[in-house]
PDB file of C-alpha atoms in Angstrom:
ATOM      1  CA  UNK P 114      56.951 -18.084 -60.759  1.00 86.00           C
ATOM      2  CA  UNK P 115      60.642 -17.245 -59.507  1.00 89.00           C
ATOM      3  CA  UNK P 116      62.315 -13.476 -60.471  1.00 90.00           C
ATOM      4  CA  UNK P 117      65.795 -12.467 -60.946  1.00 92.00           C
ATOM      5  CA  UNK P 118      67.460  -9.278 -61.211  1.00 94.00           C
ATOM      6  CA  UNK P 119      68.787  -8.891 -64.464  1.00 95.00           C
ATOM      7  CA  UNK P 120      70.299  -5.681 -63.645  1.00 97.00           C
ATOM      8  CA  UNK P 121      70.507  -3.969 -60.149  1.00 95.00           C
ATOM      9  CA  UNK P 122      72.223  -0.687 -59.790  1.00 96.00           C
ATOM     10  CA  UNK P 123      69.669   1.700 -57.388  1.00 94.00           C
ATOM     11  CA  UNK P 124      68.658   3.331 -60.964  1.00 97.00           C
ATOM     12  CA  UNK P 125      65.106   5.688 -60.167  1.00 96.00           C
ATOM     13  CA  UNK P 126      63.083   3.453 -63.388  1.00 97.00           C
ATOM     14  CA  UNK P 127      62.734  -0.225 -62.896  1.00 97.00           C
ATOM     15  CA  UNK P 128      61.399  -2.607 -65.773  1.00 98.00           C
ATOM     16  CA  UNK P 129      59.410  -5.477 -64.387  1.00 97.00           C
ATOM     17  CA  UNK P 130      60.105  -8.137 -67.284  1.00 98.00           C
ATOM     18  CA  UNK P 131      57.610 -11.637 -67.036  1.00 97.00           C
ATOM     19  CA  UNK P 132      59.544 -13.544 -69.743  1.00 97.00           C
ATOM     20  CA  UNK P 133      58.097 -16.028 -72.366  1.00 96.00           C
ATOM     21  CA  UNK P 134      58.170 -19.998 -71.897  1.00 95.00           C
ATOM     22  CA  UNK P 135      61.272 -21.688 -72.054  1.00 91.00           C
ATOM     23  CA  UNK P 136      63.482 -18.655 -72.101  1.00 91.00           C
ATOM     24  CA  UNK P 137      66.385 -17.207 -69.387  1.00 90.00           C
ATOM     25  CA  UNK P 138      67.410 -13.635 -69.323  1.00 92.00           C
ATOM     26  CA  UNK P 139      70.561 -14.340 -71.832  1.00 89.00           C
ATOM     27  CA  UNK P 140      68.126 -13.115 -75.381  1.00 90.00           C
ATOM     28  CA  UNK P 141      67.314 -10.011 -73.824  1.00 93.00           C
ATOM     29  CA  UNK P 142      71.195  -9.123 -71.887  1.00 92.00           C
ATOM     30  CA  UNK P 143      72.010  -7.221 -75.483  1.00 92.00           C
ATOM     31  CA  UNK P 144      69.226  -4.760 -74.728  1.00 96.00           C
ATOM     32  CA  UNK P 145      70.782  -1.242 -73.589  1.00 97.00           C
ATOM     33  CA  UNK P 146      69.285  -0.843 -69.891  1.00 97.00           C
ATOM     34  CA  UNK P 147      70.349   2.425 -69.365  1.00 95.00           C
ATOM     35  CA  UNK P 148      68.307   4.196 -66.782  1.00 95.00           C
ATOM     36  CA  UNK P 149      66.704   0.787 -66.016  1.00 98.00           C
ATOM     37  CA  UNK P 150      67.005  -1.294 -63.471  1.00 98.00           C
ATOM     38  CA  UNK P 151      65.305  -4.590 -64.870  1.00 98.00           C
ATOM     39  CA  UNK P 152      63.642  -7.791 -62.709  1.00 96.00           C
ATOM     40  CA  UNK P 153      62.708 -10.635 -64.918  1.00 96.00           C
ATOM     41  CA  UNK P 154      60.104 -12.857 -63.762  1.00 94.00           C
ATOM     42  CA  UNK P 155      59.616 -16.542 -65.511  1.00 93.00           C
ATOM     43  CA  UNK P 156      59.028 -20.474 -64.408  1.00 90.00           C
ATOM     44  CA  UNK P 157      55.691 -19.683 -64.135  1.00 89.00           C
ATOM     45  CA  UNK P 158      53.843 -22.150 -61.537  1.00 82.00           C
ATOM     46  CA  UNK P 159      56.796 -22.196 -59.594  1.00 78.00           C
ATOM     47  CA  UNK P 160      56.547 -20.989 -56.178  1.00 72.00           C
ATOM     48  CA  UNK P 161      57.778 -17.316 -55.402  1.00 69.00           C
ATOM     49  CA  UNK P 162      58.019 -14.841 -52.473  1.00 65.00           C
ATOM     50  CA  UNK P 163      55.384 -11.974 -53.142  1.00 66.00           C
ATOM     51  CA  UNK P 164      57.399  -9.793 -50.621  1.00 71.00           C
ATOM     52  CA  UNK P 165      57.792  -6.607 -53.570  1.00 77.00           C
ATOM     53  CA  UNK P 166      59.042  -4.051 -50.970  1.00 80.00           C
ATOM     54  CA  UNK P 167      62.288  -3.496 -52.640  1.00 83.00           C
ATOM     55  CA  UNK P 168      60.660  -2.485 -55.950  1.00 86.00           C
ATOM     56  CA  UNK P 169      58.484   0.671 -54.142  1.00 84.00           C
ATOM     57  CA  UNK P 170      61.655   2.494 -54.047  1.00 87.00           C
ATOM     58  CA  UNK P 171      61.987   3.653 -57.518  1.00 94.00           C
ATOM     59  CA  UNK P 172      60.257   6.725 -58.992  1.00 94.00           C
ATOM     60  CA  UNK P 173      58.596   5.147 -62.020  1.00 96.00           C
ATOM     61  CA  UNK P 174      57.291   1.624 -62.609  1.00 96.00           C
ATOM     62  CA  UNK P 175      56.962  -0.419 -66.120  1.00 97.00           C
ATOM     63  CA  UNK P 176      56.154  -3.259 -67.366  1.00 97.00           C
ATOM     64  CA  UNK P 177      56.564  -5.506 -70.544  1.00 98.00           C
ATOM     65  CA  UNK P 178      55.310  -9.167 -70.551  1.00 98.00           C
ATOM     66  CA  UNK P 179      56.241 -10.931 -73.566  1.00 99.00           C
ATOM     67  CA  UNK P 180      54.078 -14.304 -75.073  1.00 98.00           C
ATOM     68  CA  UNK P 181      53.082 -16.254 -71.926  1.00 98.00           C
ATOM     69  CA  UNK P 182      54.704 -13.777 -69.822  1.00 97.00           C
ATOM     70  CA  UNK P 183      51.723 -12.184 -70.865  1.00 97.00           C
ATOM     71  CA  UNK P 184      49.441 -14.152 -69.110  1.00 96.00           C
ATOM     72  CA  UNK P 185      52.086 -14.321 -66.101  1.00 94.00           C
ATOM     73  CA  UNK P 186      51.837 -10.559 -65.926  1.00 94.00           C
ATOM     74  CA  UNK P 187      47.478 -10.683 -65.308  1.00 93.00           C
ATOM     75  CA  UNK P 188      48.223 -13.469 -62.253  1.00 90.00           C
ATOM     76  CA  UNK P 189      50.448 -11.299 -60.598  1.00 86.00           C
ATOM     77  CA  UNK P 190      49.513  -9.835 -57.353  1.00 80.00           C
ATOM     78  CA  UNK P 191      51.329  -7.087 -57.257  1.00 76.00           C
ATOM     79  CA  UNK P 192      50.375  -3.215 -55.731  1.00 79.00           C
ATOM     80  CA  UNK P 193      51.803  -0.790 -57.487  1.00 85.00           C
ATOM     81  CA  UNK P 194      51.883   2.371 -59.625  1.00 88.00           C
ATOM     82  CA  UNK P 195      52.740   1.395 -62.798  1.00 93.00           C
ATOM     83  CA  UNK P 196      53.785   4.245 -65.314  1.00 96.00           C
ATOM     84  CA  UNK P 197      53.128   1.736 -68.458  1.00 97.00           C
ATOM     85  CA  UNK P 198      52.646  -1.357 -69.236  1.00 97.00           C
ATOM     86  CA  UNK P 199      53.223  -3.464 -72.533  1.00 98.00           C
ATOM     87  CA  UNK P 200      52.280  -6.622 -73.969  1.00 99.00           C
ATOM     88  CA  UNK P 201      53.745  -8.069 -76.837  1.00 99.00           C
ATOM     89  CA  UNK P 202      52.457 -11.065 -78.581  1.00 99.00           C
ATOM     90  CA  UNK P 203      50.519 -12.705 -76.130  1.00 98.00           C
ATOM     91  CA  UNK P 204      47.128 -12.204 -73.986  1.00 97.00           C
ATOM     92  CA  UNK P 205      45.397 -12.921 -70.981  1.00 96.00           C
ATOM     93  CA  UNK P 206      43.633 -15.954 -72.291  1.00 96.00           C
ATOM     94  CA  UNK P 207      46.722 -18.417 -73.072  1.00 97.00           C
ATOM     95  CA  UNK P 208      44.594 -21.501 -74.052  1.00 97.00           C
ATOM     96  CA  UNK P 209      41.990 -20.277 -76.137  1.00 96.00           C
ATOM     97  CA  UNK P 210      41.027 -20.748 -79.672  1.00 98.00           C
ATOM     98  CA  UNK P 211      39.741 -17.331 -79.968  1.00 98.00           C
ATOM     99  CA  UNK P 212      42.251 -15.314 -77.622  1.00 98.00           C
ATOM    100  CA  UNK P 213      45.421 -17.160 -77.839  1.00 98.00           C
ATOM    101  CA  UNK P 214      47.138 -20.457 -78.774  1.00 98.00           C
ATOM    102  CA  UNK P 215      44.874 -22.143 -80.265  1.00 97.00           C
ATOM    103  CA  UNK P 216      43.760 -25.632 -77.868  1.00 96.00           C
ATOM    104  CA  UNK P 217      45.441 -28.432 -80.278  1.00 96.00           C
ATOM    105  CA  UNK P 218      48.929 -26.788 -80.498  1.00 95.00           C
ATOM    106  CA  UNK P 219      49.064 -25.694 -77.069  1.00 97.00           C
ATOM    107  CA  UNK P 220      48.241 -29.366 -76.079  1.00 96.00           C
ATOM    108  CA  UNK P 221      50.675 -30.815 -78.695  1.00 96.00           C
ATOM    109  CA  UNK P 222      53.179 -28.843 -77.736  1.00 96.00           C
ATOM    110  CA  UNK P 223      53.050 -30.179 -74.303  1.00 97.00           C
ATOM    111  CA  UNK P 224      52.198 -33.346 -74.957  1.00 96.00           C
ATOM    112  CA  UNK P 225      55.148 -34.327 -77.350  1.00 97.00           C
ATOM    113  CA  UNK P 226      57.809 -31.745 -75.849  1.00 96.00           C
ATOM    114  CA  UNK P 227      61.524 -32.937 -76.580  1.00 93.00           C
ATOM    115  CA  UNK P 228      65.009 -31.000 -76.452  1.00 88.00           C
ATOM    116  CA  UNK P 229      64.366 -31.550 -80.465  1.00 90.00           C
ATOM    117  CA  UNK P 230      60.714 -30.073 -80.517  1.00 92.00           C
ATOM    118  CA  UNK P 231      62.055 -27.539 -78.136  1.00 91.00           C
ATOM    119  CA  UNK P 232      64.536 -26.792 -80.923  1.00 89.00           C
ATOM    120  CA  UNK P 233      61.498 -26.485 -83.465  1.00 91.00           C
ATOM    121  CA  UNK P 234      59.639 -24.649 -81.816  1.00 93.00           C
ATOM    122  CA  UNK P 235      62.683 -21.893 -81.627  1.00 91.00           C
ATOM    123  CA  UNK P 236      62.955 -21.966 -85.329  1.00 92.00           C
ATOM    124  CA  UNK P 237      59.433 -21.536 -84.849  1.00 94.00           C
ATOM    125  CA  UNK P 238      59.307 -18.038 -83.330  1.00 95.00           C
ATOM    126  CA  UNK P 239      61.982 -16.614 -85.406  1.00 92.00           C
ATOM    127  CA  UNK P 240      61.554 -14.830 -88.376  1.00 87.00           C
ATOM    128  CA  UNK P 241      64.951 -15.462 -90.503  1.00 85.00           C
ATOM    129  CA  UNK P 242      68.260 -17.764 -90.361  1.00 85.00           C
ATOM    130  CA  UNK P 243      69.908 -14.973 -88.817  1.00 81.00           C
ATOM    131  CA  UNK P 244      67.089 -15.026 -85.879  1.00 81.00           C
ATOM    132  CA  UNK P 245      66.818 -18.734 -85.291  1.00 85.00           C
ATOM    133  CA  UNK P 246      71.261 -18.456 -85.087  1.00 82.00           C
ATOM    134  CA  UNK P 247      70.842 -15.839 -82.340  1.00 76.00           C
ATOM    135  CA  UNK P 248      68.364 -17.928 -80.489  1.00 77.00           C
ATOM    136  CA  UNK P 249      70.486 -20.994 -80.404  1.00 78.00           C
ATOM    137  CA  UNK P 250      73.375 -19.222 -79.033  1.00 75.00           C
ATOM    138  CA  UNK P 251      71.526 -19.105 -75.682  1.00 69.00           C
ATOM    139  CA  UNK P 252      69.905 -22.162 -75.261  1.00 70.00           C
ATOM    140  CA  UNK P 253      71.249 -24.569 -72.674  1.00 66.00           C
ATOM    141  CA  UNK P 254      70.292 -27.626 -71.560  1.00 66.00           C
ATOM    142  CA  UNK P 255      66.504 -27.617 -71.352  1.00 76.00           C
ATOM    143  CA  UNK P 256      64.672 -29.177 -68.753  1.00 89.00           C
ATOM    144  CA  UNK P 257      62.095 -30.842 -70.440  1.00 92.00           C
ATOM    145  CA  UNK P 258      60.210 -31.745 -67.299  1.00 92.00           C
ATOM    146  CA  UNK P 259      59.990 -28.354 -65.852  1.00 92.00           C
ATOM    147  CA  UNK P 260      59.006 -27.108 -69.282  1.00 94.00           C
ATOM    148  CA  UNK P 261      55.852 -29.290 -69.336  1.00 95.00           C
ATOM    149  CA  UNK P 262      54.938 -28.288 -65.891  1.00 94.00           C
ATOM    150  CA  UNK P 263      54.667 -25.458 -67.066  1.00 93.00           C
ATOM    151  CA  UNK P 264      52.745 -25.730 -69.638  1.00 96.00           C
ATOM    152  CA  UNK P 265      50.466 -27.845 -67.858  1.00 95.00           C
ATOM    153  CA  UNK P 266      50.273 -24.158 -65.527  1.00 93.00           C
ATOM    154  CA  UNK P 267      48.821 -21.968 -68.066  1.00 94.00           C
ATOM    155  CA  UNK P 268      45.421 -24.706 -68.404  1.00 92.00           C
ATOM    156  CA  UNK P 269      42.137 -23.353 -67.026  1.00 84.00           C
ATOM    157  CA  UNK P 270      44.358 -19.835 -66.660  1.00 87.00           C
ATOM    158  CA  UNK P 271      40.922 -18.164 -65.804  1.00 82.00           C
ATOM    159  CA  UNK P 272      41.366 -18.953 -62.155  1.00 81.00           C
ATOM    160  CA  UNK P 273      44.730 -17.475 -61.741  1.00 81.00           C
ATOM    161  CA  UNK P 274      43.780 -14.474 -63.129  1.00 83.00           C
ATOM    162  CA  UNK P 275      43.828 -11.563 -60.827  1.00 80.00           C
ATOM    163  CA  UNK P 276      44.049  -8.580 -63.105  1.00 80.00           C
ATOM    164  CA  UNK P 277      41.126  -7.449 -65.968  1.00 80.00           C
ATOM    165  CA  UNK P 278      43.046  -4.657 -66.726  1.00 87.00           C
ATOM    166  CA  UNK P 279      46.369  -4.109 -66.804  1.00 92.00           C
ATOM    167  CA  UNK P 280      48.010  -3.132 -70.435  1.00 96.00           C
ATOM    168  CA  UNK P 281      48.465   0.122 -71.764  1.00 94.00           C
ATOM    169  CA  UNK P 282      49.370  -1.272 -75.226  1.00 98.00           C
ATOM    170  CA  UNK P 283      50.364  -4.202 -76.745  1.00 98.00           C
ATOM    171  CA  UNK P 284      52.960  -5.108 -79.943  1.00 99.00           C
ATOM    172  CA  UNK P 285      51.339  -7.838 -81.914  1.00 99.00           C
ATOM    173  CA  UNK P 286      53.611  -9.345 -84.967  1.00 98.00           C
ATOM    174  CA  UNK P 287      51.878 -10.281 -87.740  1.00 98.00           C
ATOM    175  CA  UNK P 288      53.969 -13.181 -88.961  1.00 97.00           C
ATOM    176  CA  UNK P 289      52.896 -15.254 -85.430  1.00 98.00           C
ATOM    177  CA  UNK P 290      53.081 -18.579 -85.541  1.00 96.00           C
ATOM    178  CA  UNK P 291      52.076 -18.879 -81.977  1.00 97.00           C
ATOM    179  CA  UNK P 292      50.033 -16.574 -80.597  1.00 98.00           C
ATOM    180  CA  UNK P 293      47.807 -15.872 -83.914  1.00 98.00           C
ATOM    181  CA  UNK P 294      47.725 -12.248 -84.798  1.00 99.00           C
ATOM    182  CA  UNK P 295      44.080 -12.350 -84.965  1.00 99.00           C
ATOM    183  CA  UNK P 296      43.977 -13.768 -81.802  1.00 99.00           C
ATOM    184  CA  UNK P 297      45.789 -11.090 -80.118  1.00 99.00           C
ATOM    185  CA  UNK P 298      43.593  -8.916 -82.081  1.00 99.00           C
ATOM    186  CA  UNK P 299      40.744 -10.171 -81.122  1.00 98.00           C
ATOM    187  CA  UNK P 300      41.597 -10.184 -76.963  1.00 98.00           C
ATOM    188  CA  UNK P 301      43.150  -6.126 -77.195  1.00 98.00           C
ATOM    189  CA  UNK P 302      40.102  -5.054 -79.331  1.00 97.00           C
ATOM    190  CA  UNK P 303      37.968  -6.329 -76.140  1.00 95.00           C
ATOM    191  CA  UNK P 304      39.946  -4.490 -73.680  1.00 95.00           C
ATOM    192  CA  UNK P 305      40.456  -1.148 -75.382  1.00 93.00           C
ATOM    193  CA  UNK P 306      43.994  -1.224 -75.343  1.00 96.00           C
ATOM    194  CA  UNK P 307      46.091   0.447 -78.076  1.00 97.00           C
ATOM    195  CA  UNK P 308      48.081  -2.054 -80.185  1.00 98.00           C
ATOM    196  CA  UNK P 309      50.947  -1.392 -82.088  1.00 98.00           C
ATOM    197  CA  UNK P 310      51.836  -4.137 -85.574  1.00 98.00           C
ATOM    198  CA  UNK P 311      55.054  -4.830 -86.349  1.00 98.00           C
ATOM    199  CA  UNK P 312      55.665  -6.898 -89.753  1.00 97.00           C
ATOM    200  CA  UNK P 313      58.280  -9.888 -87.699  1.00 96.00           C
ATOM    201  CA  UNK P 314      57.379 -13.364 -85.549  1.00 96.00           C
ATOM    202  CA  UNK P 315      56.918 -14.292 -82.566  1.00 97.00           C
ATOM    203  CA  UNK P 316      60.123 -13.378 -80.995  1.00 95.00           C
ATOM    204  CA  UNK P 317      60.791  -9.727 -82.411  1.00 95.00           C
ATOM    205  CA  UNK P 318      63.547  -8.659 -79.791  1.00 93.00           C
ATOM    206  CA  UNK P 319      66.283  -8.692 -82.432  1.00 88.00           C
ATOM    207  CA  UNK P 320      64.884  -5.632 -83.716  1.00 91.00           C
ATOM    208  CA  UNK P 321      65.106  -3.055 -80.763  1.00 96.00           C
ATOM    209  CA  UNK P 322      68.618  -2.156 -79.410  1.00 96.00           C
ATOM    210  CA  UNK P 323      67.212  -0.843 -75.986  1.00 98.00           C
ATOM    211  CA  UNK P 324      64.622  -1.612 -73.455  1.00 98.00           C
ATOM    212  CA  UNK P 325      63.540   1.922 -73.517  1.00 97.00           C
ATOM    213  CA  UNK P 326      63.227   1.485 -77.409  1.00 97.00           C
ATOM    214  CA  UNK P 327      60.543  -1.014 -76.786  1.00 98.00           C
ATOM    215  CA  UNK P 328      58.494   1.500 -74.248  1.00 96.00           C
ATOM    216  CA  UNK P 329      58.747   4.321 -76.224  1.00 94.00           C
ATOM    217  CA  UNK P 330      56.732   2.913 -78.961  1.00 92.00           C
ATOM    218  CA  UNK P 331      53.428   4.903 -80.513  1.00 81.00           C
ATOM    219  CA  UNK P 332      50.543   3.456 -81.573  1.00 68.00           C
TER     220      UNK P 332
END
């Protein structure tokens, strides 16, 4: 797992963002961060300093974990007051026929990943023409290696679990060709948490104009 500071400007909130697979920080730069400073966290299985001294400085915590972000979120061993946290559309069971992508699409997925599935699989997670144009703006070269690494990361994800419980509430999309919407159901109804259904796919970000937008959510 590596992080990067999306945006760093001594602000008292920070967001701490664990992105989905295959995705950089350039989908989410539209988001209005105001009042936010925001450290993404992705390239999950790579290694990473745990040193999180210079994120006790700020007055509130957050977090949002988005699809296997999700997952990265639970393996994170991090000690802190957190003033909310939010999932949206994924769990803490990755791999899972009952809890998350189901077995033979995770494993097909990684076992035939190309730049041209890669492209696929964008189309994929969006919900309309429009979408899918907005997500190809920001996709670069793809390392197709690293990707499958991965991938390969998120098997057996039961071990690398640290957390039980860690969401407050979690946005599941109903049109979810990835993570199955009863899935994600299925995995928040066993933890208690409060979820929140929005009518879109799998990648719903073109919808919210702000980062705070996305925390203030109700249930």
């Amino acid at each position: 797992m590596i992080r990067k500071w999306i945006k760093r400007k001594n602000e008292k909130s920070l967001i701490l963002f664990f992105n989905g697979w295959s995705l950089d920080e350039k989908p989410f730069l539209r988001l209005n961060s105001e009042n936010f400073d925001i450290c993404m966290f992705s390239e999950y299985g790579a290694d990473i300093d745990w040193d999180m001294r210079d994120v006790k400085d700020y007055d509130k915590v957050y977090i949002l974990a988005y699809s296997l972000g999700v997952a990265g979120g639970y393996s994170f061993p991090f000690d802190l007051n957190v003033e909310k946290a939010v999932a949206i559309n994924g769990t803490g069971q990755p791999v899972d026929d009952k809890y998350g992508i189901p077995s033979v699409v995770f494993k097909g997925t990684e076992k035939n990943l190309s730049e041209q599935n890669l492209i696929k699989f964008y189309k994929r997670i969006t919900s309309s023409k429009q979408a899918y144009q907005y997500m190809l703006e920001f996709i670069d070269n793809a390392n197709i290696d690293r990707l499958r690494r991965e991938l390969v990361w998120f098997y057996d994800f039961e071990r690398k679990r640290i957390h039980s419980e860690l969401f407050d509430m979690a946005i599941i999309c109903t049109k979810d060709r990835i993570f199955p919407a009863e899935n994600q159901r299925a995995w928040w109804n066993e933890k208690n948490c409060k979820t929140v259904e929005l009518e879109d796919a799998h990648f719903p970000f073109h919808r919210w104009a702000s980062w705070n937008e996305i925390l203030e959510l109700e249930v």
